XYZ file of N, CA and C in Angstrom:
216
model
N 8.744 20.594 -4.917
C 9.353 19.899 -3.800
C 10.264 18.806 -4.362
N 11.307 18.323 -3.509
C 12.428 17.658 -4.736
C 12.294 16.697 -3.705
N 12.444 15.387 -4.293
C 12.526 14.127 -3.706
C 12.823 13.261 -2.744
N 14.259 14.441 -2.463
C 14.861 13.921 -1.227
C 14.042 15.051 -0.249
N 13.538 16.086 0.100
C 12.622 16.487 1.280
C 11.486 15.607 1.327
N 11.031 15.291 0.147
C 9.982 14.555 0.208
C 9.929 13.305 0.803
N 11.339 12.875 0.874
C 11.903 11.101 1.306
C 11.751 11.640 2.608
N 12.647 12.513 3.294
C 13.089 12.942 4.548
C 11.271 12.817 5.393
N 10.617 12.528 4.448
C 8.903 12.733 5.475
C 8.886 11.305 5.856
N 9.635 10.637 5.449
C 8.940 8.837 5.621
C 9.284 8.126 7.102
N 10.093 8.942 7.859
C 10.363 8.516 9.191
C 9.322 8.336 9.987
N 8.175 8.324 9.646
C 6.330 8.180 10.256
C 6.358 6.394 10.325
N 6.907 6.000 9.180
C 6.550 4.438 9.167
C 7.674 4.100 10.254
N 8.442 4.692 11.124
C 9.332 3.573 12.407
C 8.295 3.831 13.441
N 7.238 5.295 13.776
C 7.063 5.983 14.580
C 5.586 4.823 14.432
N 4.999 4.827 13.378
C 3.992 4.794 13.960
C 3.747 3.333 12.928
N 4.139 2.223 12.591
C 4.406 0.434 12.312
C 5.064 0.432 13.624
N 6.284 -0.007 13.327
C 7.669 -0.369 13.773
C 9.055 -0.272 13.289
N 9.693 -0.709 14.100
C 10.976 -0.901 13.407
C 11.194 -1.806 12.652
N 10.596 -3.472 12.591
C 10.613 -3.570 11.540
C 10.581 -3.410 10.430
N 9.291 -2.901 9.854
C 8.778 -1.624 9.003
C 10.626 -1.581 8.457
N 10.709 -0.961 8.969
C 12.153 0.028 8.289
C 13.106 -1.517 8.234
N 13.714 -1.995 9.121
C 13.926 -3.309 8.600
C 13.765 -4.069 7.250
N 12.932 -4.372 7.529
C 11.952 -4.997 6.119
C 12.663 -4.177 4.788
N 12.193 -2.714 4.886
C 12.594 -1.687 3.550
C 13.771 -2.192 3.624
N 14.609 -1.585 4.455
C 15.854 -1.805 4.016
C 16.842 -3.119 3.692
N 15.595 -4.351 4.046
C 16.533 -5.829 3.272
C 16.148 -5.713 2.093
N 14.655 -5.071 1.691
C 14.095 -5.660 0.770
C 15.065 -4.964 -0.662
N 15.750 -3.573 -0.086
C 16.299 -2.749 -1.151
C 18.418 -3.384 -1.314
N 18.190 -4.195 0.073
C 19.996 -4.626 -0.026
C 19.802 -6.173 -1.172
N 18.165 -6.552 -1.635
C 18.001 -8.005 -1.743
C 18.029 -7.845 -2.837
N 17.293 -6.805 -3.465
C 17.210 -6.084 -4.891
C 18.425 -6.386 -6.022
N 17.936 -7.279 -6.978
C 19.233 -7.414 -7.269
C 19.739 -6.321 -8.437
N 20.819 -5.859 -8.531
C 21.150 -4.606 -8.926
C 20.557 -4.169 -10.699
N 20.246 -5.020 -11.198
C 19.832 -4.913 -12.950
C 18.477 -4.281 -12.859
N 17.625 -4.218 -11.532
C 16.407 -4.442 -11.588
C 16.136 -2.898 -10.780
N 17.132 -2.593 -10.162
C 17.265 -1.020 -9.590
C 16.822 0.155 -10.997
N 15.786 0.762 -10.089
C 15.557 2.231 -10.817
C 17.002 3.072 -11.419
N 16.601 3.384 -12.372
C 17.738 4.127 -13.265
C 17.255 5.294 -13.316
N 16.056 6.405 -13.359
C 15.849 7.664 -13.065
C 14.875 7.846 -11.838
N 14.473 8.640 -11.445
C 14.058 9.702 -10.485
C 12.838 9.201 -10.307
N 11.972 9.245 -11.114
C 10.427 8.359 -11.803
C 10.568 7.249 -11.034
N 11.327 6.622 -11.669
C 10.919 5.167 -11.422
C 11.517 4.989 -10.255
N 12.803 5.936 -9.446
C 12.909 5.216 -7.886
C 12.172 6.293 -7.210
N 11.315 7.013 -7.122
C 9.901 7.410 -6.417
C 8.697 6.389 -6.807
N 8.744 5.620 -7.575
C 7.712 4.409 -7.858
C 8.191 3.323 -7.094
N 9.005 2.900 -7.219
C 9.770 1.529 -5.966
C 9.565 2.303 -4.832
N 10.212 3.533 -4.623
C 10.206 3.704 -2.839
C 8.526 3.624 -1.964
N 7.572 3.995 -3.478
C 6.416 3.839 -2.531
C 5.743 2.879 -2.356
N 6.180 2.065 -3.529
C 5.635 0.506 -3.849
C 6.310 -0.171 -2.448
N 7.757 -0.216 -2.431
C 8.505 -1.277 -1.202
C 8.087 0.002 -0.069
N 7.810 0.962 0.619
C 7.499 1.461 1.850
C 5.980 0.927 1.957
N 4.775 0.850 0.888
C 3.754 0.164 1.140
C 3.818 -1.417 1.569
N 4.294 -2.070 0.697
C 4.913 -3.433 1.125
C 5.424 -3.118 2.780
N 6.601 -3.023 2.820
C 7.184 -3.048 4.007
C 5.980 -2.450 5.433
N 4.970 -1.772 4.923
C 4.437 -1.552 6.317
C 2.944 -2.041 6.484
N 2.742 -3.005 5.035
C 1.763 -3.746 4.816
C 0.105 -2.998 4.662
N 0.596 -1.696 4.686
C -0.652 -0.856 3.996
C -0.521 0.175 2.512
N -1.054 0.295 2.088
C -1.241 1.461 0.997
C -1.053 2.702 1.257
N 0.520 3.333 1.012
C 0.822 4.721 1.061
C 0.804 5.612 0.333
N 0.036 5.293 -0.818
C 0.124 6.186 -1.898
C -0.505 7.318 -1.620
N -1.993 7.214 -0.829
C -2.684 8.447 -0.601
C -1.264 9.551 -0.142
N -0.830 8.770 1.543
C 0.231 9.601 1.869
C 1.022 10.008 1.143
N 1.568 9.586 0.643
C 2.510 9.704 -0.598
C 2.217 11.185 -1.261
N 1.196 11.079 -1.939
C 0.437 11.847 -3.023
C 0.517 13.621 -2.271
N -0.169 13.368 -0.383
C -0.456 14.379 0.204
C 1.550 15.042 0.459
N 2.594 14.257 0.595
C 3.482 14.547 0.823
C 4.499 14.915 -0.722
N 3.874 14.930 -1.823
C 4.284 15.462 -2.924
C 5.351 14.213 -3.649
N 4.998 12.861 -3.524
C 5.165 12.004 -4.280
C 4.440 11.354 -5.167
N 4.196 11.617 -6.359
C 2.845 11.251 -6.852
C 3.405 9.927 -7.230
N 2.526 8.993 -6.827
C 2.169 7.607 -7.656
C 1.758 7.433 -8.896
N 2.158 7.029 -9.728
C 1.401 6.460 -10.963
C 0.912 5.549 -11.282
């Protein structure tokens, strides 16, 4: 399963947090300052689940894991 179908699953956190939720992600990734941005594939599937847990203030990794993003 390739990363971006796997991203395309995360529309659960507007449906069922809020819109903040998605808010939140998306300042937290415009705030990011650019040196500190993932440079391969690895490591921005490690931020996206780290800042989507942050942003909806629970632990998504299980989800994550069941939707073919593994955490490390």
């Amino acid at each position: 399963m390739s990363i971006t179908s796997s991203i395309v699953k995360y529309p659960f956190i507007y449906f069922k947090y809020d819109t903040s939720s998605l808010s939140e992600l998306h300042k937290a990734y415009r705030e990011k300052d650019k040196a500190t941005l993932p440079t391969n594939d690895e490591q921005k599937v490690q931020m996206f689940i780290l800042m989507t847990s942050k942003s909806a203030k629970q632990n998504l990794i299980p989800f994550s894991d069941k939707k073919g993003l593994n955490a490390i």
